[in-house]
Short mmCIF file of N, CA and C and ligand atoms in Angstrom, two decimals:
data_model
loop_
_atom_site.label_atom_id
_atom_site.label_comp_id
_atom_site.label_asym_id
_atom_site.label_seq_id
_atom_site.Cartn_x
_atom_site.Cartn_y
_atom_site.Cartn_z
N UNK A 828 0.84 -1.20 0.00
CA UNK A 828 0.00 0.00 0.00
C UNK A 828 0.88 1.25 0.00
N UNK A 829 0.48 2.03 -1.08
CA UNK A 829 1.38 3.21 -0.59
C UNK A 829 0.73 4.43 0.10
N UNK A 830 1.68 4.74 0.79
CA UNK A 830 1.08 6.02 2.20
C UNK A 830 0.98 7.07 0.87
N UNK A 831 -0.34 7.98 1.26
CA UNK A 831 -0.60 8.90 0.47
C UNK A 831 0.49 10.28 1.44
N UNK A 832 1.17 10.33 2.54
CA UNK A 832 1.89 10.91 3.01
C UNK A 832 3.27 10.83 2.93
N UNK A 833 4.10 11.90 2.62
CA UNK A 833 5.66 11.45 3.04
C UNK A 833 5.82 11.04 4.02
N UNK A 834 6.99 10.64 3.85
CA UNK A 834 7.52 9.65 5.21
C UNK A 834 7.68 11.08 6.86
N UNK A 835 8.23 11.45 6.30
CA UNK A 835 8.04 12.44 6.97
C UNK A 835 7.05 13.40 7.75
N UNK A 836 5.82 13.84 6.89
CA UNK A 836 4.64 14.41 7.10
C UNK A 836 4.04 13.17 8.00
N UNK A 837 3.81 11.53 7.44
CA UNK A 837 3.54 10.27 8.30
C UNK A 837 4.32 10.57 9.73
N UNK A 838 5.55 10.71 9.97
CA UNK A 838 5.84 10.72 10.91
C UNK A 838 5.45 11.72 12.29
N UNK A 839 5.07 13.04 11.19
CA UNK A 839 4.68 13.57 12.15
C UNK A 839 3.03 14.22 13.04
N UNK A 840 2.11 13.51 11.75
CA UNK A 840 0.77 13.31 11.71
C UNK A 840 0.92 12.37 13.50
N UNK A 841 1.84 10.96 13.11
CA UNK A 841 1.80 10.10 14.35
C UNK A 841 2.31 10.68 15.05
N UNK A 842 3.20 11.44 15.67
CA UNK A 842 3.78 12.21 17.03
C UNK A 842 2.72 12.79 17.48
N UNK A 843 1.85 13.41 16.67
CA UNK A 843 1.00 14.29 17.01
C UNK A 843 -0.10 13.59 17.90
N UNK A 844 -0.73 12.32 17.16
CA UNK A 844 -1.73 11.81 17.44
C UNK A 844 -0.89 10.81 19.01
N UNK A 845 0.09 10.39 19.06
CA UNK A 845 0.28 9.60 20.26
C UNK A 845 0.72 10.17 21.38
N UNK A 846 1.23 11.33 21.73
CA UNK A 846 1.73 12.48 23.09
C UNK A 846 0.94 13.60 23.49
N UNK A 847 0.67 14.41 22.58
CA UNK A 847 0.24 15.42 23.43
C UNK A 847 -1.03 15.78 23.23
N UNK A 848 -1.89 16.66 23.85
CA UNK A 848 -3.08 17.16 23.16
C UNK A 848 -4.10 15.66 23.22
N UNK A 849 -3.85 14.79 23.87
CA UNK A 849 -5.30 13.67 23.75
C UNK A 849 -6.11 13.96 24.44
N UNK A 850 -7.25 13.39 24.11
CA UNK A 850 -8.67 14.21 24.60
C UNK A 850 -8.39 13.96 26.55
N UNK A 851 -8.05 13.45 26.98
CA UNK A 851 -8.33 13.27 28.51
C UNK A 851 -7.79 14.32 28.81
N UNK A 852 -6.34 14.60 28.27
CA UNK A 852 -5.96 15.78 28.98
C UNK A 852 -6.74 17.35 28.61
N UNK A 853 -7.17 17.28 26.91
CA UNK A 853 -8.13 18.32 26.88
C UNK A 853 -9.13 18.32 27.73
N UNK A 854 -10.34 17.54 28.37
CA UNK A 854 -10.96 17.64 29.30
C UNK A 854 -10.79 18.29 30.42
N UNK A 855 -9.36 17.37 30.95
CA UNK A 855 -8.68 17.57 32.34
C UNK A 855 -8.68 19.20 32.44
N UNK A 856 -8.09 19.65 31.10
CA UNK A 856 -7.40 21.15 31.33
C UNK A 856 -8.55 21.97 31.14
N UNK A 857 -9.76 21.79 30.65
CA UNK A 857 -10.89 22.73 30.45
C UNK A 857 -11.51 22.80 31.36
N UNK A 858 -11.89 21.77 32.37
CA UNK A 858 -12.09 21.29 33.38
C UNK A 858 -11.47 22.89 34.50
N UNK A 859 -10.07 22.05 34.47
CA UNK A 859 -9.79 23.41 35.72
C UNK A 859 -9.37 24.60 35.10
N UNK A 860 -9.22 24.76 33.70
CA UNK A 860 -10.04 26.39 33.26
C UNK A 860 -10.87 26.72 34.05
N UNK A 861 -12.11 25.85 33.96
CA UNK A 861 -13.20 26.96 33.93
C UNK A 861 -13.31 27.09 35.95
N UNK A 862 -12.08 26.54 36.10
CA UNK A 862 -12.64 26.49 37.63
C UNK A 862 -11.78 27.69 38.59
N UNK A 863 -11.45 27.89 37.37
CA UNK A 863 -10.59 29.20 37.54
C UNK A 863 -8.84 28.80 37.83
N UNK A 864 -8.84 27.63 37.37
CA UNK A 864 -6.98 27.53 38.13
C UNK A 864 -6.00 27.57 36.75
N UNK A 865 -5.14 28.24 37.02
CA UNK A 865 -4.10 28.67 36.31
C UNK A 865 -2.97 27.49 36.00
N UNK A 866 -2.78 26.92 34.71
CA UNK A 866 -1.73 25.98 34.89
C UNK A 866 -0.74 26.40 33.49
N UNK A 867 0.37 25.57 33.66
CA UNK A 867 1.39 25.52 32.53
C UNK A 867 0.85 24.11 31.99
N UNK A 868 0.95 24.02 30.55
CA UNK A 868 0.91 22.38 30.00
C UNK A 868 2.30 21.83 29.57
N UNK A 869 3.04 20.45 29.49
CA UNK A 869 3.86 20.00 28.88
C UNK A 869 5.08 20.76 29.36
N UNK A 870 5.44 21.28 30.43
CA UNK A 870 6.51 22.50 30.61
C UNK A 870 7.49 21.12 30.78
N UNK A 871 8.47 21.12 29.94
CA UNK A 871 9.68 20.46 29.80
C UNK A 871 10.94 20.74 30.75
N UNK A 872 10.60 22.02 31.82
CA UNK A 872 11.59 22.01 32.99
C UNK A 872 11.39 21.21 33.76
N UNK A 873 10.10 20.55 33.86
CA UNK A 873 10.16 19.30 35.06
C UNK A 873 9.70 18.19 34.51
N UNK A 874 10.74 17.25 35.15
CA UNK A 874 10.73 15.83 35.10
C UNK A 874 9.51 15.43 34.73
N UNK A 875 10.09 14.53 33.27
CA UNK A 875 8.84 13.56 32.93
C UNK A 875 7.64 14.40 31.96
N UNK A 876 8.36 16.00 31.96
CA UNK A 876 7.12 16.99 31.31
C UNK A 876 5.65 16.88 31.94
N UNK A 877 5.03 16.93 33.29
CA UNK A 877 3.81 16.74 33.25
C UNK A 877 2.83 17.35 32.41
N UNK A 878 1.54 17.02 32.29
CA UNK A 878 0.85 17.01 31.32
C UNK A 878 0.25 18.32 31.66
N UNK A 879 -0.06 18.74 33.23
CA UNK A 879 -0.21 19.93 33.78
C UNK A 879 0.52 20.57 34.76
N UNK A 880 0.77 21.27 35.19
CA UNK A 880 1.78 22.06 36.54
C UNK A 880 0.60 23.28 36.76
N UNK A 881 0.85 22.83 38.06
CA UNK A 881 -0.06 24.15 38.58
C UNK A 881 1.00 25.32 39.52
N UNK A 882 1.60 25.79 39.02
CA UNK A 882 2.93 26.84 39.90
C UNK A 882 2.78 27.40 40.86
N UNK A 883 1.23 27.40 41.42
CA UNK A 883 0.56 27.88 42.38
C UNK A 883 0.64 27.14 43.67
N UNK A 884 0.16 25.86 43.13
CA UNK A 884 -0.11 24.84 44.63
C UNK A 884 1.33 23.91 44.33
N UNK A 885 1.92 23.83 43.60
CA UNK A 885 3.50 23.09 43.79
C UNK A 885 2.89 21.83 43.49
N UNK A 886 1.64 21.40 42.27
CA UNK A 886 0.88 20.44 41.64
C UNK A 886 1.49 19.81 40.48
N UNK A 887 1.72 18.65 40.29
CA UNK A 887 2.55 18.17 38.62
C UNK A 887 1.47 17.19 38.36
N UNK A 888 0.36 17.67 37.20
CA UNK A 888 -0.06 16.23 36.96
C UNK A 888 -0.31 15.62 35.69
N UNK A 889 -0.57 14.52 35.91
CA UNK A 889 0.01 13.37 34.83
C UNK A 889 -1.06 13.10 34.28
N UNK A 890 -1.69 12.56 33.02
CA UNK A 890 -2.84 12.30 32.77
C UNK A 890 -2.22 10.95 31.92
N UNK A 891 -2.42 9.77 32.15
CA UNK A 891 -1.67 8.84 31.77
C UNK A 891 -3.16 7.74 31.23
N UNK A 892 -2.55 7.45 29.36
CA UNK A 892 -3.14 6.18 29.02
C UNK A 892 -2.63 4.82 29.84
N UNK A 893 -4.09 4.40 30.05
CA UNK A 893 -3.58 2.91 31.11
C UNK A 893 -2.78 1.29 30.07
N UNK A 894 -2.88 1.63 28.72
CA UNK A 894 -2.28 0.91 28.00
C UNK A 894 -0.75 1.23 28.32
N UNK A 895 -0.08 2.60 27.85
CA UNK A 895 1.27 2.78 27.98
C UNK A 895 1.62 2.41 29.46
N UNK A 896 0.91 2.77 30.33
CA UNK A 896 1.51 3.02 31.76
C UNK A 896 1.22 1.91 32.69
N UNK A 897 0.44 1.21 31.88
CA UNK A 897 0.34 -0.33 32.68
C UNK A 897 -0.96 -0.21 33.82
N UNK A 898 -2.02 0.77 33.50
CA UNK A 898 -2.44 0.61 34.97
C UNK A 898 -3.32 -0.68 34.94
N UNK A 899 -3.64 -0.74 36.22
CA UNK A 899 -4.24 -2.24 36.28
C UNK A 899 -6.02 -2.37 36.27
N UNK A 900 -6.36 -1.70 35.40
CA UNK A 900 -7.65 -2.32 34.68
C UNK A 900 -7.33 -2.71 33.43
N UNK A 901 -8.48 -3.34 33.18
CA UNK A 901 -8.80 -4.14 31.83
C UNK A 901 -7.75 -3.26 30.45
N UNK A 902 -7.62 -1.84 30.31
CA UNK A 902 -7.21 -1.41 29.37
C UNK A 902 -5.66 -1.25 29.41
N UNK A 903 -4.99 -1.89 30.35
CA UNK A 903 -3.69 -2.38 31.09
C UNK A 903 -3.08 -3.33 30.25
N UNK A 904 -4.24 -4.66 30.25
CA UNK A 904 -3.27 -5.66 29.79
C UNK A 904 -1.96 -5.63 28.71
N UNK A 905 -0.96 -6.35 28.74
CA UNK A 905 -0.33 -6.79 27.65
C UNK A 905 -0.81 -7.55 26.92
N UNK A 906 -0.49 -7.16 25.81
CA UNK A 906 -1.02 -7.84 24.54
C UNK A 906 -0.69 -9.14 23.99
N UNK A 907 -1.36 -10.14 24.13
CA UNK A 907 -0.91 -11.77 23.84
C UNK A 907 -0.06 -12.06 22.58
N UNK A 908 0.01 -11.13 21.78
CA UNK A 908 0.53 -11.13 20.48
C UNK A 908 1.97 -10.11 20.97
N UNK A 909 3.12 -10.72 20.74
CA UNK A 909 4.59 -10.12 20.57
C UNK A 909 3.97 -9.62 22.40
N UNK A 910 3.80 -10.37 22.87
CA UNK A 910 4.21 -9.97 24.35
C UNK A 910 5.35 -9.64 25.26
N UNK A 911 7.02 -9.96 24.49
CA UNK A 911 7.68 -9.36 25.42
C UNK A 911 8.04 -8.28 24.78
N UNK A 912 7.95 -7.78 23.82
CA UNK A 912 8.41 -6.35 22.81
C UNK A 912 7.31 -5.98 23.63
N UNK A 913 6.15 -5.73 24.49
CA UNK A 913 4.97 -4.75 24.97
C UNK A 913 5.63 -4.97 26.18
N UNK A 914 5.66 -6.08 27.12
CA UNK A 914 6.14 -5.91 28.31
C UNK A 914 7.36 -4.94 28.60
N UNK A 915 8.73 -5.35 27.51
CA UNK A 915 10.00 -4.45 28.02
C UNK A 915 9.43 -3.06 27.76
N UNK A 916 8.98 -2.57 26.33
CA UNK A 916 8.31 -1.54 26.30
C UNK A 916 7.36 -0.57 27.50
N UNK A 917 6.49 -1.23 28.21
CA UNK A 917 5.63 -0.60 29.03
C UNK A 917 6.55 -1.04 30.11
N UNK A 918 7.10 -1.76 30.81
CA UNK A 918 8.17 -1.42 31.94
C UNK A 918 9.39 -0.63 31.74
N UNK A 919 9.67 -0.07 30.84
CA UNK A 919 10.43 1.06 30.27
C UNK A 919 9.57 1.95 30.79
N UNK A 920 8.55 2.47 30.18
CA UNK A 920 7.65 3.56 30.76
C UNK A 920 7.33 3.34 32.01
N UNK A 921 6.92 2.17 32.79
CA UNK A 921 6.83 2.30 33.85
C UNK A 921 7.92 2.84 34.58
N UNK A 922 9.28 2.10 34.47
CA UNK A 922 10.55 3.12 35.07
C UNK A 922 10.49 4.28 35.14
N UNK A 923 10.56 4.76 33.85
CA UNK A 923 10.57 6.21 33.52
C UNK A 923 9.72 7.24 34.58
N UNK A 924 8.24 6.56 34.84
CA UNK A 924 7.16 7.31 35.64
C UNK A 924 7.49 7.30 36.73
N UNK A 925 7.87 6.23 37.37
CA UNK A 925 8.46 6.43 38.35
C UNK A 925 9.72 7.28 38.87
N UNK A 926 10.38 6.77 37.91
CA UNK A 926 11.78 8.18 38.37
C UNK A 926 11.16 9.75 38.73
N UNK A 927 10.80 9.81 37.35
CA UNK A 927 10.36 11.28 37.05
C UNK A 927 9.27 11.76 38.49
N UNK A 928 8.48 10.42 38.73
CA UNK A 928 7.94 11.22 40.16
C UNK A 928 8.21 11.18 41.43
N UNK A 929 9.30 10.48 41.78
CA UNK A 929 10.62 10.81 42.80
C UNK A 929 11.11 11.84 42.54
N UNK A 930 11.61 12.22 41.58
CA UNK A 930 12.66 13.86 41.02
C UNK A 930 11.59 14.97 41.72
N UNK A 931 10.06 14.48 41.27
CA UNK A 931 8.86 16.00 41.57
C UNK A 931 8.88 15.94 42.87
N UNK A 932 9.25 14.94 43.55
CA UNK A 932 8.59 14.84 44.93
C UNK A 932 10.00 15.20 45.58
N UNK A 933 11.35 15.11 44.78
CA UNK A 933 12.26 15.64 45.93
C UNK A 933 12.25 17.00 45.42
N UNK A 934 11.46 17.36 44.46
CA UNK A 934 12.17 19.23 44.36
C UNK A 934 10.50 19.97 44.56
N UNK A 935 10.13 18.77 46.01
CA UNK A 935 8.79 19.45 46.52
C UNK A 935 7.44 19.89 45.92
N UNK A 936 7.44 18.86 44.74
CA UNK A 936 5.88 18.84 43.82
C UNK A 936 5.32 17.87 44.64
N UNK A 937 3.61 17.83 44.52
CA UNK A 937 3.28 16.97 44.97
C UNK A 937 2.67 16.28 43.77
N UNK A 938 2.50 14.98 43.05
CA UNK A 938 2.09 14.21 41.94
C UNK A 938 0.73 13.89 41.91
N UNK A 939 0.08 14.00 41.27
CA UNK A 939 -1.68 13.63 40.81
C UNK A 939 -1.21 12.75 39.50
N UNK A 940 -1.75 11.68 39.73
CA UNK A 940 -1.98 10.85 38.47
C UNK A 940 -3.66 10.51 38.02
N UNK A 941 -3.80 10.91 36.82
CA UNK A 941 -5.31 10.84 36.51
C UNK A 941 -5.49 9.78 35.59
N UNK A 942 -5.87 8.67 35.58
CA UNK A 942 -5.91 7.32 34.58
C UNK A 942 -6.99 7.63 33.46
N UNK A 943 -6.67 6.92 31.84
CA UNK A 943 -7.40 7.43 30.81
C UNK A 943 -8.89 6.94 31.42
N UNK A 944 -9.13 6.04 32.47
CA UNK A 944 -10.19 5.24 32.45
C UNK A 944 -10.92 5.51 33.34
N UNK A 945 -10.24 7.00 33.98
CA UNK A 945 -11.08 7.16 34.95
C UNK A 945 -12.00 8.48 34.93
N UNK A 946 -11.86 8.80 33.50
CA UNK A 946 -12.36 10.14 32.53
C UNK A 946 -13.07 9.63 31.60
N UNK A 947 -13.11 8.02 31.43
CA UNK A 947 -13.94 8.00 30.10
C UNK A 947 -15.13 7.92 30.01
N UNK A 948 -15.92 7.58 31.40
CA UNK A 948 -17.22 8.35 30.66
C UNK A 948 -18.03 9.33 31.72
N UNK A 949 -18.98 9.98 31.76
CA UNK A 949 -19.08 11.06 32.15
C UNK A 949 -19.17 10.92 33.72
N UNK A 950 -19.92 10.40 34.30
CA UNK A 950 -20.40 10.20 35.56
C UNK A 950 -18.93 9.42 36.18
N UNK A 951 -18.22 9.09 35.76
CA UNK A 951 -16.95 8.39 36.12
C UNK A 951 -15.63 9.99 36.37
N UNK A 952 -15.57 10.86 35.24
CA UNK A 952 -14.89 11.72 35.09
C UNK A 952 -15.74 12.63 36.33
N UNK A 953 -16.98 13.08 36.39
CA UNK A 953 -17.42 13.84 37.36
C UNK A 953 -16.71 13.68 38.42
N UNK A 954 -16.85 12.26 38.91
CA UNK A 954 -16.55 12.02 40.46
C UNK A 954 -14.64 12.08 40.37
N UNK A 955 -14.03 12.30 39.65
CA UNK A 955 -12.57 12.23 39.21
C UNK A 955 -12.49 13.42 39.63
N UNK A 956 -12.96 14.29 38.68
CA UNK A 956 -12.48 16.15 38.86
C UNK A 956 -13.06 16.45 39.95
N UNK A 957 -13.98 16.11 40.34
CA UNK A 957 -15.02 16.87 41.63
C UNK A 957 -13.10 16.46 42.93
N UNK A 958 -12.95 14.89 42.82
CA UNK A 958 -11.81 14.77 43.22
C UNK A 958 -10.77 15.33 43.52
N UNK A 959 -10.48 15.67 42.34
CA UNK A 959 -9.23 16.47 42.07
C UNK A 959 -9.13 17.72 42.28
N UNK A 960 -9.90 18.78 42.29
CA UNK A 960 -10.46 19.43 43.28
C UNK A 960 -9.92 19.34 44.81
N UNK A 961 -10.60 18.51 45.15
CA UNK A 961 -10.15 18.44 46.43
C UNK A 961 -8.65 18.33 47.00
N UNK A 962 -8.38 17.22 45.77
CA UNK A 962 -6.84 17.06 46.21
C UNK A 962 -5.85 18.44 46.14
N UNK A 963 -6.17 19.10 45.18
CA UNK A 963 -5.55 20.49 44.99
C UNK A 963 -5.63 21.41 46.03
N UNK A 964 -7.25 21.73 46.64
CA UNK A 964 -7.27 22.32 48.05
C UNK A 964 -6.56 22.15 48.82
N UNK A 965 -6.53 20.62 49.41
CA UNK A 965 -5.89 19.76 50.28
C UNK A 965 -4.69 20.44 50.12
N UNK A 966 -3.86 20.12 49.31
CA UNK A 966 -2.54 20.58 49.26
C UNK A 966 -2.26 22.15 49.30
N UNK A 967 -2.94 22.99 49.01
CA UNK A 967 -2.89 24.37 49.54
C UNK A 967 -2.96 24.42 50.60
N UNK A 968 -3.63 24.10 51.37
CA UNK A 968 -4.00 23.95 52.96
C UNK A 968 -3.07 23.04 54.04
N UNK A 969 -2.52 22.19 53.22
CA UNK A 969 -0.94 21.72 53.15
C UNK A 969 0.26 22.66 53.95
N UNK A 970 0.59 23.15 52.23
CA UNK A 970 1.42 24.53 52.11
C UNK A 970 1.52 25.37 53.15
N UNK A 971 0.14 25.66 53.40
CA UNK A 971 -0.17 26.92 54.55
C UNK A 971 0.55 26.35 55.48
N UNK A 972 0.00 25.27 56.33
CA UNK A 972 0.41 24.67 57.59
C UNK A 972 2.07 24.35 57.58
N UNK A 973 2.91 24.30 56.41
CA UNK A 973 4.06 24.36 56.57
C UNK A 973 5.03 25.59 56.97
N UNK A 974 4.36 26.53 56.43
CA UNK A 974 4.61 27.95 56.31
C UNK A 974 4.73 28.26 58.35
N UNK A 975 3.92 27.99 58.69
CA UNK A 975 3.58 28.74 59.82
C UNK A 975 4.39 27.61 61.10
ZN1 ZN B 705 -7.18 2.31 33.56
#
């Protein structure tokens, strides 16, 4: 079959479509738009690039597909077909997540991880952000009590 794209333009149609900008994190971030909180996206000064930083509450968070990142529901599994090319692959990323959120947590971020599966459908995502929310307070109220 031939790609109606250069190899090139192909390559970068797919960058586009597999990292940044996927709908969970568009949600995530419209979400605390409208809730009034101020964030950076993708800021490449901290470890791992989180998907959001909130510079305010000392927040890094992650909005992670549960395929790449291994989480443990159903959309987790490894794939029965070429299973150890997926396993070394997704325990690669698993390393990686992990480092990167030791690094946030020693230069005093605190980490939110939001799973693709726990946004996908509405009444599931409600009780997520209504969440997350909280956790963000929490940690302002945190902050304070360190301060003093
Ligand atoms: Zn999941």
């Amino acid at each position: 079959m031939v790609d109606i794209f250069s190899r090139h333009k192909r390559s970068k149609i797919m960058s586009k479509i597999s990292s940044h900008d996927t709908k969970p994190e568009i949600l995530v971030r419209k979400f605390l738009f409208s809730q009034g909180f101020r964030f950076r996206k993708n800021d490449n000064r901290y470890p791992g690039k989180p998907d959001i930083i909130l510079p305010k509450y000392k927040i890094a968070i992650f909005i992670h597909g549960c395929f790449w990142h291994n989480h443990n529901c159903n959309r987790g599994r490894i794939p029965k077909t070429n299973t150890k090319f997926w396993q070394k692959k997704i325990n690669d990323n698993k390393k990686r997540d992990k480092k990167n959120q030791i690094n946030l947590l020693n230069q005093g971020w605190k980490v939110i991880v939001i799973w693709q599966c726990e946004i996908n459908n509405k009444m599931k995502m409600k009780e997520r952000l209504e969440y997350l929310i909280k956790e963000i307070r929490l940690s302002s109220v945190d902050s304070q009590n360190n301060k003093t």
